Tab-separated table of C-alpha atoms and ligand atoms in Angstrom:
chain	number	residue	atom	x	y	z
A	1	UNK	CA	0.000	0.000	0.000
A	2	UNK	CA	1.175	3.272	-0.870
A	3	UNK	CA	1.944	6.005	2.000
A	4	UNK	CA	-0.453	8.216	0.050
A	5	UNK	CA	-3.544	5.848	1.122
A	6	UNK	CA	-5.986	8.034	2.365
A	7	UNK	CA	-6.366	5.729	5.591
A	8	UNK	CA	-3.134	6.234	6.557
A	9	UNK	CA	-2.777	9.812	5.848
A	10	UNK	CA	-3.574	11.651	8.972
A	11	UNK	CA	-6.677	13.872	8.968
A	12	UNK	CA	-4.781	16.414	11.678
A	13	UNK	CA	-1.322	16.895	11.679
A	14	UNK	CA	-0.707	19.155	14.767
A	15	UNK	CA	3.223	20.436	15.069
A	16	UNK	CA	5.295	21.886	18.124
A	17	UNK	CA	7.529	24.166	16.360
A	18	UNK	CA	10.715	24.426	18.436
A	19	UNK	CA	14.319	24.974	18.485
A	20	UNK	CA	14.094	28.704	16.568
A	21	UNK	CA	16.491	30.172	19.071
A	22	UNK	CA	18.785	27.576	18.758
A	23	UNK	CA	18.734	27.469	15.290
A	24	UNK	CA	19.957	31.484	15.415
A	25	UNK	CA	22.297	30.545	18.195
A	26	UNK	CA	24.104	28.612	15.987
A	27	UNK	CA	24.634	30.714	13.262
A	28	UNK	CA	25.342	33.550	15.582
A	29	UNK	CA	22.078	35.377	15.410
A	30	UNK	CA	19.487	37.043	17.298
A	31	UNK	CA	16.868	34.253	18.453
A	32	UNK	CA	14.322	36.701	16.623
A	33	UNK	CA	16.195	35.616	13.589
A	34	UNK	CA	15.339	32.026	14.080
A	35	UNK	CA	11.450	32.919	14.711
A	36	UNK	CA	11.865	34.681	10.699
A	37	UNK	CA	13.192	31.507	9.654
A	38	UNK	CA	10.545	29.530	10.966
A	39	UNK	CA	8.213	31.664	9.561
A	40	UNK	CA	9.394	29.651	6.107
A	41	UNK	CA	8.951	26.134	7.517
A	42	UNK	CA	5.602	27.103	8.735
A	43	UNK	CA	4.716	28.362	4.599
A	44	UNK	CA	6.271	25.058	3.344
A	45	UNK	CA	4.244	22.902	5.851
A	46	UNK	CA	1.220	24.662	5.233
A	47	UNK	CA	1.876	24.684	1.075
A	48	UNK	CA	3.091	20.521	1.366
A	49	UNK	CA	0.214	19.421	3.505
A	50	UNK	CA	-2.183	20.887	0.773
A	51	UNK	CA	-0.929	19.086	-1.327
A	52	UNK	CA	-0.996	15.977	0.186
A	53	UNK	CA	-4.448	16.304	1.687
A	54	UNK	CA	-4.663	16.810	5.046
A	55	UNK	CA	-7.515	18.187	6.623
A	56	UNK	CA	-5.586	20.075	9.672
A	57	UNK	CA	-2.801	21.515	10.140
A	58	UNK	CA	-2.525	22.886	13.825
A	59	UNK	CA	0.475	24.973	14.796
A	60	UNK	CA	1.682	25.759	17.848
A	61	UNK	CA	2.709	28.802	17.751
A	62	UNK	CA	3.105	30.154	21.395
A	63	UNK	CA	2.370	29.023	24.706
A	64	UNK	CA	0.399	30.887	27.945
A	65	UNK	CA	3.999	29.694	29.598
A	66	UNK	CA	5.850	31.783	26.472
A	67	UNK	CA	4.696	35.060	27.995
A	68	UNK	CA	7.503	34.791	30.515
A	69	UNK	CA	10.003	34.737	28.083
A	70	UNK	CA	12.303	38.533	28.332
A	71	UNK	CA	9.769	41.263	26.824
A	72	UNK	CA	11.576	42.042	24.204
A	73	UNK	CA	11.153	38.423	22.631
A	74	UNK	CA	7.787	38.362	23.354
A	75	UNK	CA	7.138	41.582	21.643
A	76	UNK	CA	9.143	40.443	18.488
A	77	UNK	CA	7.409	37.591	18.529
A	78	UNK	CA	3.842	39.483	18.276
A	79	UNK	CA	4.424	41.957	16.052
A	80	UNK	CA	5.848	38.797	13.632
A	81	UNK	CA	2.223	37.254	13.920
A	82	UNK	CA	1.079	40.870	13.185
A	83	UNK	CA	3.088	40.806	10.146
A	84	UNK	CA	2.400	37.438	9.188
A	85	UNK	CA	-1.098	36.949	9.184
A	86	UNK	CA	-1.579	39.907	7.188
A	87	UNK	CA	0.208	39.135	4.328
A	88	UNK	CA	-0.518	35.625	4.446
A	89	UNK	CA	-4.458	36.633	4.307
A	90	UNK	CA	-4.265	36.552	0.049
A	91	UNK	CA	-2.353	33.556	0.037
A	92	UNK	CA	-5.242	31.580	2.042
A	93	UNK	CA	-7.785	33.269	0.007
A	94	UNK	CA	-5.895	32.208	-3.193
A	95	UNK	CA	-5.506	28.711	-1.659
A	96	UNK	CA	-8.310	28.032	-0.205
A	97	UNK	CA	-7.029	27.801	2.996
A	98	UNK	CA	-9.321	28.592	6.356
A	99	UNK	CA	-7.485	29.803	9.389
A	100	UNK	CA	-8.565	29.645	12.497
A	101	UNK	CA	-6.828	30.713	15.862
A	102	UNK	CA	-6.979	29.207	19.368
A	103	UNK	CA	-5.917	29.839	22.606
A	104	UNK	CA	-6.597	32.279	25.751
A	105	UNK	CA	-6.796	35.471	23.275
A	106	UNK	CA	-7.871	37.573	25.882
A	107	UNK	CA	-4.059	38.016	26.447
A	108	UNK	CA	-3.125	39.404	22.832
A	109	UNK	CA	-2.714	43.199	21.966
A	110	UNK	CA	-5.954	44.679	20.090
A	111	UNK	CA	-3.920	45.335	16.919
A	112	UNK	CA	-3.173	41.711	16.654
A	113	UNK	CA	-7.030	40.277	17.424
A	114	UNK	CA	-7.926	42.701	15.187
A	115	UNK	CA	-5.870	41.086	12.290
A	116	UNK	CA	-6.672	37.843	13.543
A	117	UNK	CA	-10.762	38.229	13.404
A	118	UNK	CA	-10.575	40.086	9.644
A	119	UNK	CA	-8.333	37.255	8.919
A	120	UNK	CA	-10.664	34.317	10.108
A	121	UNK	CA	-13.706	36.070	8.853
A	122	UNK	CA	-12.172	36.531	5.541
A	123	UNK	CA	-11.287	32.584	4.929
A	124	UNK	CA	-14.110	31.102	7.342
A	125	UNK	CA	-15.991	29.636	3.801
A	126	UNK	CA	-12.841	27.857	2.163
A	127	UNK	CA	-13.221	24.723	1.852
A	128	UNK	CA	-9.506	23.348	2.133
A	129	UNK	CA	-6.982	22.739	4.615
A	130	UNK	CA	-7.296	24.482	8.024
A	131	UNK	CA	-4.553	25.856	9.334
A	132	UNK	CA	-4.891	25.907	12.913
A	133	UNK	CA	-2.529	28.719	15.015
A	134	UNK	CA	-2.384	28.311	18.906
A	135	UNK	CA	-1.796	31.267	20.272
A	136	UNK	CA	-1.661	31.980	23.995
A	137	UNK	CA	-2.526	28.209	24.487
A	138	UNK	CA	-2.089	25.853	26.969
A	139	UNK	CA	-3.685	22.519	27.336
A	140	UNK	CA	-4.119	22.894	30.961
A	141	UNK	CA	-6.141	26.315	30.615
A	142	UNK	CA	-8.141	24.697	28.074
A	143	UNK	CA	-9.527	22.652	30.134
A	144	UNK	CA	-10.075	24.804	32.609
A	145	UNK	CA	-12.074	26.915	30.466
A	146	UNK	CA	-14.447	24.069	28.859
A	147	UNK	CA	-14.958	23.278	32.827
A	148	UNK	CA	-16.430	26.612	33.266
A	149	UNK	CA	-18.120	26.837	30.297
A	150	UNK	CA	-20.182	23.961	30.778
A	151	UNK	CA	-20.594	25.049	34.744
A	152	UNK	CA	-22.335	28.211	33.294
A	153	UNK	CA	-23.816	26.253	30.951
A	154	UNK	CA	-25.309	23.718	33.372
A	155	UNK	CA	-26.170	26.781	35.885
A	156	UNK	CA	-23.948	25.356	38.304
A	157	UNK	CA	-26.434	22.120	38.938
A	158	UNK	CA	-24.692	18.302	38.530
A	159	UNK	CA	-21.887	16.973	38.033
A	160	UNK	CA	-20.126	17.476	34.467
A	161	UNK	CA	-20.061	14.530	31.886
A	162	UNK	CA	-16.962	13.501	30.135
A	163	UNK	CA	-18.782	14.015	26.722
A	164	UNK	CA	-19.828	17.587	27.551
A	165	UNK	CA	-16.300	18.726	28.756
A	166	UNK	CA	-14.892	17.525	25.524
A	167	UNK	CA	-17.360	19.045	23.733
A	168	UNK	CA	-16.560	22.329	25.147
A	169	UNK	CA	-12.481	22.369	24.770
A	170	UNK	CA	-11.530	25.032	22.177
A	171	UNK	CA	-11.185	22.668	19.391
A	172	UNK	CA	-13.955	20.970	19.651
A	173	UNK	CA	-15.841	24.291	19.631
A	174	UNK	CA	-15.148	25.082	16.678
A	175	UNK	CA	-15.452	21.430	15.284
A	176	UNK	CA	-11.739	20.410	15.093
A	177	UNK	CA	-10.778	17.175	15.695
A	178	UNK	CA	-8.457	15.517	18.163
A	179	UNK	CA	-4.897	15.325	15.753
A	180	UNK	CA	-3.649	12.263	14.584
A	181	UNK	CA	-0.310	12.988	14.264
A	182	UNK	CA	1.644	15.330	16.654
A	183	UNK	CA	5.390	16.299	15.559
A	184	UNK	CA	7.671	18.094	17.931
A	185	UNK	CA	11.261	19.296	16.181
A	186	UNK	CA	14.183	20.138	18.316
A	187	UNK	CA	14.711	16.765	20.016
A	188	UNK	CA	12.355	17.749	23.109
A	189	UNK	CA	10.722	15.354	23.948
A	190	UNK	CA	8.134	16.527	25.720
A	191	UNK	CA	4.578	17.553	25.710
A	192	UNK	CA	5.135	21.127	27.077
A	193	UNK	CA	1.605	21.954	28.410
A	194	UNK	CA	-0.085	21.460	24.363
A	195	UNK	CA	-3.093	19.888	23.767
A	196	UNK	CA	-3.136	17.666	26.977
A	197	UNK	CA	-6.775	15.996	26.538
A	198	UNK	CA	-7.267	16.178	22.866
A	199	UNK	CA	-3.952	13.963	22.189
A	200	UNK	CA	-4.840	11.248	24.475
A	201	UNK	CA	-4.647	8.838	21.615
A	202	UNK	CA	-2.188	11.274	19.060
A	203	UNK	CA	0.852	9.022	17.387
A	204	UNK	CA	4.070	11.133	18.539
A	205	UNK	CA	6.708	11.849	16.175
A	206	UNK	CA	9.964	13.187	17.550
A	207	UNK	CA	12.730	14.609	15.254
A	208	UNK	CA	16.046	16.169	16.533
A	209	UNK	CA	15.673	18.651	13.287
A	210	UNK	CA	15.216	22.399	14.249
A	211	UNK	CA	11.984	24.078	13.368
A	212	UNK	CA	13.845	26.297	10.652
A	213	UNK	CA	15.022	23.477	8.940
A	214	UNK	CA	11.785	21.477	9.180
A	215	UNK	CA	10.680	21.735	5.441
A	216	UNK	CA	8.746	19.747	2.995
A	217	UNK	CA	11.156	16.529	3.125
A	218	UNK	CA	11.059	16.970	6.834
A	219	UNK	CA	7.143	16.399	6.925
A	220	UNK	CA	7.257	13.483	4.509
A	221	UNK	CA	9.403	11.637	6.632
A	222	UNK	CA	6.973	11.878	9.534
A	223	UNK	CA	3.706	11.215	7.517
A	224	UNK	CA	5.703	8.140	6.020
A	225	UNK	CA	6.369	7.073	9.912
A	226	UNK	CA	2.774	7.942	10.290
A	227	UNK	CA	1.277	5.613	7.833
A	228	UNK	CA	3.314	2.396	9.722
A	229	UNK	CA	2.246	2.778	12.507
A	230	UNK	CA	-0.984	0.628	14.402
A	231	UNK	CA	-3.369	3.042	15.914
A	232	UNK	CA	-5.199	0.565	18.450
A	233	UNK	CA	-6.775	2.473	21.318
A	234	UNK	CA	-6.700	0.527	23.932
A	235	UNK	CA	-7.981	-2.594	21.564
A	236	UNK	CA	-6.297	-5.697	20.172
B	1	LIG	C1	10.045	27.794	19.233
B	1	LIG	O1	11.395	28.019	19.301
B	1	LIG	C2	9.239	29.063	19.104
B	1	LIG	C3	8.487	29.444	20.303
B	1	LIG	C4	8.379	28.742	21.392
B	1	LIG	C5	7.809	30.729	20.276
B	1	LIG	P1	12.125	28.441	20.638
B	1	LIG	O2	12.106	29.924	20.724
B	1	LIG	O3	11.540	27.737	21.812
B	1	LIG	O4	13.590	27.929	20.358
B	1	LIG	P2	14.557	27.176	21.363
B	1	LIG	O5	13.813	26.018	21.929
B	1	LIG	O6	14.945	28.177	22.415
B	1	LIG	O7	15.706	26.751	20.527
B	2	LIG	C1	6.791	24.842	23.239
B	2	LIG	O1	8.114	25.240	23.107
B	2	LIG	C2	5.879	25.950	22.833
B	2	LIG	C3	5.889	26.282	21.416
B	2	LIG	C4	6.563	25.698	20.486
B	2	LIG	C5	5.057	27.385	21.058
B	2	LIG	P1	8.955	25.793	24.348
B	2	LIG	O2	10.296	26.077	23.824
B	2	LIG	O3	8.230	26.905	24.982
B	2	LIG	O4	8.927	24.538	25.324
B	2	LIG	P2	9.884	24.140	26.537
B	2	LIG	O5	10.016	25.351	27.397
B	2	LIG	O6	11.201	23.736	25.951
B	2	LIG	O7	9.190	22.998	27.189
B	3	LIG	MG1	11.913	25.959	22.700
Protein backbone atom coordinates (compact mmCIF):
# COMPACT_ATOMS: atom_id res chain seq x y z
CA UNK A 1 0.00 0.00 0.00
CA UNK A 2 1.17 3.27 -0.87
CA UNK A 3 1.94 6.01 2.00
CA UNK A 4 -0.45 8.22 0.05
CA UNK A 5 -3.54 5.85 1.12
CA UNK A 6 -5.99 8.03 2.37
CA UNK A 7 -6.37 5.73 5.59
CA UNK A 8 -3.13 6.23 6.56
CA UNK A 9 -2.78 9.81 5.85
CA UNK A 10 -3.57 11.65 8.97
CA UNK A 11 -6.68 13.87 8.97
CA UNK A 12 -4.78 16.41 11.68
CA UNK A 13 -1.32 16.90 11.68
CA UNK A 14 -0.71 19.16 14.77
CA UNK A 15 3.22 20.44 15.07
CA UNK A 16 5.29 21.89 18.12
CA UNK A 17 7.53 24.17 16.36
CA UNK A 18 10.71 24.43 18.44
CA UNK A 19 14.32 24.97 18.49
CA UNK A 20 14.09 28.70 16.57
CA UNK A 21 16.49 30.17 19.07
CA UNK A 22 18.78 27.58 18.76
CA UNK A 23 18.73 27.47 15.29
CA UNK A 24 19.96 31.48 15.41
CA UNK A 25 22.30 30.55 18.20
CA UNK A 26 24.10 28.61 15.99
CA UNK A 27 24.63 30.71 13.26
CA UNK A 28 25.34 33.55 15.58
CA UNK A 29 22.08 35.38 15.41
CA UNK A 30 19.49 37.04 17.30
CA UNK A 31 16.87 34.25 18.45
CA UNK A 32 14.32 36.70 16.62
CA UNK A 33 16.20 35.62 13.59
CA UNK A 34 15.34 32.03 14.08
CA UNK A 35 11.45 32.92 14.71
CA UNK A 36 11.87 34.68 10.70
CA UNK A 37 13.19 31.51 9.65
CA UNK A 38 10.54 29.53 10.97
CA UNK A 39 8.21 31.66 9.56
CA UNK A 40 9.39 29.65 6.11
CA UNK A 41 8.95 26.13 7.52
CA UNK A 42 5.60 27.10 8.74
CA UNK A 43 4.72 28.36 4.60
CA UNK A 44 6.27 25.06 3.34
CA UNK A 45 4.24 22.90 5.85
CA UNK A 46 1.22 24.66 5.23
CA UNK A 47 1.88 24.68 1.07
CA UNK A 48 3.09 20.52 1.37
CA UNK A 49 0.21 19.42 3.50
CA UNK A 50 -2.18 20.89 0.77
CA UNK A 51 -0.93 19.09 -1.33
CA UNK A 52 -1.00 15.98 0.19
CA UNK A 53 -4.45 16.30 1.69
CA UNK A 54 -4.66 16.81 5.05
CA UNK A 55 -7.52 18.19 6.62
CA UNK A 56 -5.59 20.07 9.67
CA UNK A 57 -2.80 21.52 10.14
CA UNK A 58 -2.52 22.89 13.83
CA UNK A 59 0.48 24.97 14.80
CA UNK A 60 1.68 25.76 17.85
CA UNK A 61 2.71 28.80 17.75
CA UNK A 62 3.10 30.15 21.39
CA UNK A 63 2.37 29.02 24.71
CA UNK A 64 0.40 30.89 27.95
CA UNK A 65 4.00 29.69 29.60
CA UNK A 66 5.85 31.78 26.47
CA UNK A 67 4.70 35.06 28.00
CA UNK A 68 7.50 34.79 30.52
CA UNK A 69 10.00 34.74 28.08
CA UNK A 70 12.30 38.53 28.33
CA UNK A 71 9.77 41.26 26.82
CA UNK A 72 11.58 42.04 24.20
CA UNK A 73 11.15 38.42 22.63
CA UNK A 74 7.79 38.36 23.35
CA UNK A 75 7.14 41.58 21.64
CA UNK A 76 9.14 40.44 18.49
CA UNK A 77 7.41 37.59 18.53
CA UNK A 78 3.84 39.48 18.28
CA UNK A 79 4.42 41.96 16.05
CA UNK A 80 5.85 38.80 13.63
CA UNK A 81 2.22 37.25 13.92
CA UNK A 82 1.08 40.87 13.19
CA UNK A 83 3.09 40.81 10.15
CA UNK A 84 2.40 37.44 9.19
CA UNK A 85 -1.10 36.95 9.18
CA UNK A 86 -1.58 39.91 7.19
CA UNK A 87 0.21 39.13 4.33
CA UNK A 88 -0.52 35.63 4.45
CA UNK A 89 -4.46 36.63 4.31
CA UNK A 90 -4.26 36.55 0.05
CA UNK A 91 -2.35 33.56 0.04
CA UNK A 92 -5.24 31.58 2.04
CA UNK A 93 -7.78 33.27 0.01
CA UNK A 94 -5.89 32.21 -3.19
CA UNK A 95 -5.51 28.71 -1.66
CA UNK A 96 -8.31 28.03 -0.21
CA UNK A 97 -7.03 27.80 3.00
CA UNK A 98 -9.32 28.59 6.36
CA UNK A 99 -7.48 29.80 9.39
CA UNK A 100 -8.57 29.64 12.50
CA UNK A 101 -6.83 30.71 15.86
CA UNK A 102 -6.98 29.21 19.37
CA UNK A 103 -5.92 29.84 22.61
CA UNK A 104 -6.60 32.28 25.75
CA UNK A 105 -6.80 35.47 23.27
CA UNK A 106 -7.87 37.57 25.88
CA UNK A 107 -4.06 38.02 26.45
CA UNK A 108 -3.12 39.40 22.83
CA UNK A 109 -2.71 43.20 21.97
CA UNK A 110 -5.95 44.68 20.09
CA UNK A 111 -3.92 45.34 16.92
CA UNK A 112 -3.17 41.71 16.65
CA UNK A 113 -7.03 40.28 17.42
CA UNK A 114 -7.93 42.70 15.19
CA UNK A 115 -5.87 41.09 12.29
CA UNK A 116 -6.67 37.84 13.54
CA UNK A 117 -10.76 38.23 13.40
CA UNK A 118 -10.57 40.09 9.64
CA UNK A 119 -8.33 37.26 8.92
CA UNK A 120 -10.66 34.32 10.11
CA UNK A 121 -13.71 36.07 8.85
CA UNK A 122 -12.17 36.53 5.54
CA UNK A 123 -11.29 32.58 4.93
CA UNK A 124 -14.11 31.10 7.34
CA UNK A 125 -15.99 29.64 3.80
CA UNK A 126 -12.84 27.86 2.16
CA UNK A 127 -13.22 24.72 1.85
CA UNK A 128 -9.51 23.35 2.13
CA UNK A 129 -6.98 22.74 4.62
CA UNK A 130 -7.30 24.48 8.02
CA UNK A 131 -4.55 25.86 9.33
CA UNK A 132 -4.89 25.91 12.91
CA UNK A 133 -2.53 28.72 15.01
CA UNK A 134 -2.38 28.31 18.91
CA UNK A 135 -1.80 31.27 20.27
CA UNK A 136 -1.66 31.98 23.99
CA UNK A 137 -2.53 28.21 24.49
CA UNK A 138 -2.09 25.85 26.97
CA UNK A 139 -3.68 22.52 27.34
CA UNK A 140 -4.12 22.89 30.96
CA UNK A 141 -6.14 26.32 30.62
CA UNK A 142 -8.14 24.70 28.07
CA UNK A 143 -9.53 22.65 30.13
CA UNK A 144 -10.08 24.80 32.61
CA UNK A 145 -12.07 26.91 30.47
CA UNK A 146 -14.45 24.07 28.86
CA UNK A 147 -14.96 23.28 32.83
CA UNK A 148 -16.43 26.61 33.27
CA UNK A 149 -18.12 26.84 30.30
CA UNK A 150 -20.18 23.96 30.78
CA UNK A 151 -20.59 25.05 34.74
CA UNK A 152 -22.33 28.21 33.29
CA UNK A 153 -23.82 26.25 30.95
CA UNK A 154 -25.31 23.72 33.37
CA UNK A 155 -26.17 26.78 35.89
CA UNK A 156 -23.95 25.36 38.30
CA UNK A 157 -26.43 22.12 38.94
CA UNK A 158 -24.69 18.30 38.53
CA UNK A 159 -21.89 16.97 38.03
CA UNK A 160 -20.13 17.48 34.47
CA UNK A 161 -20.06 14.53 31.89
CA UNK A 162 -16.96 13.50 30.13
CA UNK A 163 -18.78 14.02 26.72
CA UNK A 164 -19.83 17.59 27.55
CA UNK A 165 -16.30 18.73 28.76
CA UNK A 166 -14.89 17.52 25.52
CA UNK A 167 -17.36 19.04 23.73
CA UNK A 168 -16.56 22.33 25.15
CA UNK A 169 -12.48 22.37 24.77
CA UNK A 170 -11.53 25.03 22.18
CA UNK A 171 -11.18 22.67 19.39
CA UNK A 172 -13.96 20.97 19.65
CA UNK A 173 -15.84 24.29 19.63
CA UNK A 174 -15.15 25.08 16.68
CA UNK A 175 -15.45 21.43 15.28
CA UNK A 176 -11.74 20.41 15.09
CA UNK A 177 -10.78 17.18 15.70
CA UNK A 178 -8.46 15.52 18.16
CA UNK A 179 -4.90 15.32 15.75
CA UNK A 180 -3.65 12.26 14.58
CA UNK A 181 -0.31 12.99 14.26
CA UNK A 182 1.64 15.33 16.65
CA UNK A 183 5.39 16.30 15.56
CA UNK A 184 7.67 18.09 17.93
CA UNK A 185 11.26 19.30 16.18
CA UNK A 186 14.18 20.14 18.32
CA UNK A 187 14.71 16.77 20.02
CA UNK A 188 12.35 17.75 23.11
CA UNK A 189 10.72 15.35 23.95
CA UNK A 190 8.13 16.53 25.72
CA UNK A 191 4.58 17.55 25.71
CA UNK A 192 5.13 21.13 27.08
CA UNK A 193 1.61 21.95 28.41
CA UNK A 194 -0.08 21.46 24.36
CA UNK A 195 -3.09 19.89 23.77
CA UNK A 196 -3.14 17.67 26.98
CA UNK A 197 -6.78 16.00 26.54
CA UNK A 198 -7.27 16.18 22.87
CA UNK A 199 -3.95 13.96 22.19
CA UNK A 200 -4.84 11.25 24.47
CA UNK A 201 -4.65 8.84 21.61
CA UNK A 202 -2.19 11.27 19.06
CA UNK A 203 0.85 9.02 17.39
CA UNK A 204 4.07 11.13 18.54
CA UNK A 205 6.71 11.85 16.18
CA UNK A 206 9.96 13.19 17.55
CA UNK A 207 12.73 14.61 15.25
CA UNK A 208 16.05 16.17 16.53
CA UNK A 209 15.67 18.65 13.29
CA UNK A 210 15.22 22.40 14.25
CA UNK A 211 11.98 24.08 13.37
CA UNK A 212 13.85 26.30 10.65
CA UNK A 213 15.02 23.48 8.94
CA UNK A 214 11.78 21.48 9.18
CA UNK A 215 10.68 21.74 5.44
CA UNK A 216 8.75 19.75 3.00
CA UNK A 217 11.16 16.53 3.13
CA UNK A 218 11.06 16.97 6.83
CA UNK A 219 7.14 16.40 6.93
CA UNK A 220 7.26 13.48 4.51
CA UNK A 221 9.40 11.64 6.63
CA UNK A 222 6.97 11.88 9.53
CA UNK A 223 3.71 11.22 7.52
CA UNK A 224 5.70 8.14 6.02
CA UNK A 225 6.37 7.07 9.91
CA UNK A 226 2.77 7.94 10.29
CA UNK A 227 1.28 5.61 7.83
CA UNK A 228 3.31 2.40 9.72
CA UNK A 229 2.25 2.78 12.51
CA UNK A 230 -0.98 0.63 14.40
CA UNK A 231 -3.37 3.04 15.91
CA UNK A 232 -5.20 0.57 18.45
CA UNK A 233 -6.78 2.47 21.32
CA UNK A 234 -6.70 0.53 23.93
CA UNK A 235 -7.98 -2.59 21.56
CA UNK A 236 -6.30 -5.70 20.17
C1 LIG B 1 10.04 27.79 19.23
O1 LIG B 1 11.39 28.02 19.30
C2 LIG B 1 9.24 29.06 19.10
C3 LIG B 1 8.49 29.44 20.30
C4 LIG B 1 8.38 28.74 21.39
C5 LIG B 1 7.81 30.73 20.28
P1 LIG B 1 12.12 28.44 20.64
O2 LIG B 1 12.11 29.92 20.72
O3 LIG B 1 11.54 27.74 21.81
O4 LIG B 1 13.59 27.93 20.36
P2 LIG B 1 14.56 27.18 21.36
O5 LIG B 1 13.81 26.02 21.93
O6 LIG B 1 14.94 28.18 22.42
O7 LIG B 1 15.71 26.75 20.53
C1 LIG C 1 6.79 24.84 23.24
O1 LIG C 1 8.11 25.24 23.11
C2 LIG C 1 5.88 25.95 22.83
C3 LIG C 1 5.89 26.28 21.42
C4 LIG C 1 6.56 25.70 20.49
C5 LIG C 1 5.06 27.39 21.06
P1 LIG C 1 8.96 25.79 24.35
O2 LIG C 1 10.30 26.08 23.82
O3 LIG C 1 8.23 26.90 24.98
O4 LIG C 1 8.93 24.54 25.32
P2 LIG C 1 9.88 24.14 26.54
O5 LIG C 1 10.02 25.35 27.40
O6 LIG C 1 11.20 23.74 25.95
O7 LIG C 1 9.19 23.00 27.19
MG1 LIG D 1 11.91 25.96 22.70
Amino acid sequence: MSATNNNLLPQHVSIIMDGNGRWAKQRGKERTEGHIEGVESVRACTEYAAERGIKYLSLFAFSEENWGRPQEEVEALMSLMVKCISAETPTFTKNNIRFVVLGNLERLSEGLRTEIADCMALTAGNTGLTLILFLSYSGKWDIVQAANRVLASNGGEGEITMEQLEAALCTRAAAIPDPDLLIRTSGEMRISNYMLWQSAYTEYYFTDILWPDFRKNEFKAALDEYAKRERRYGKV
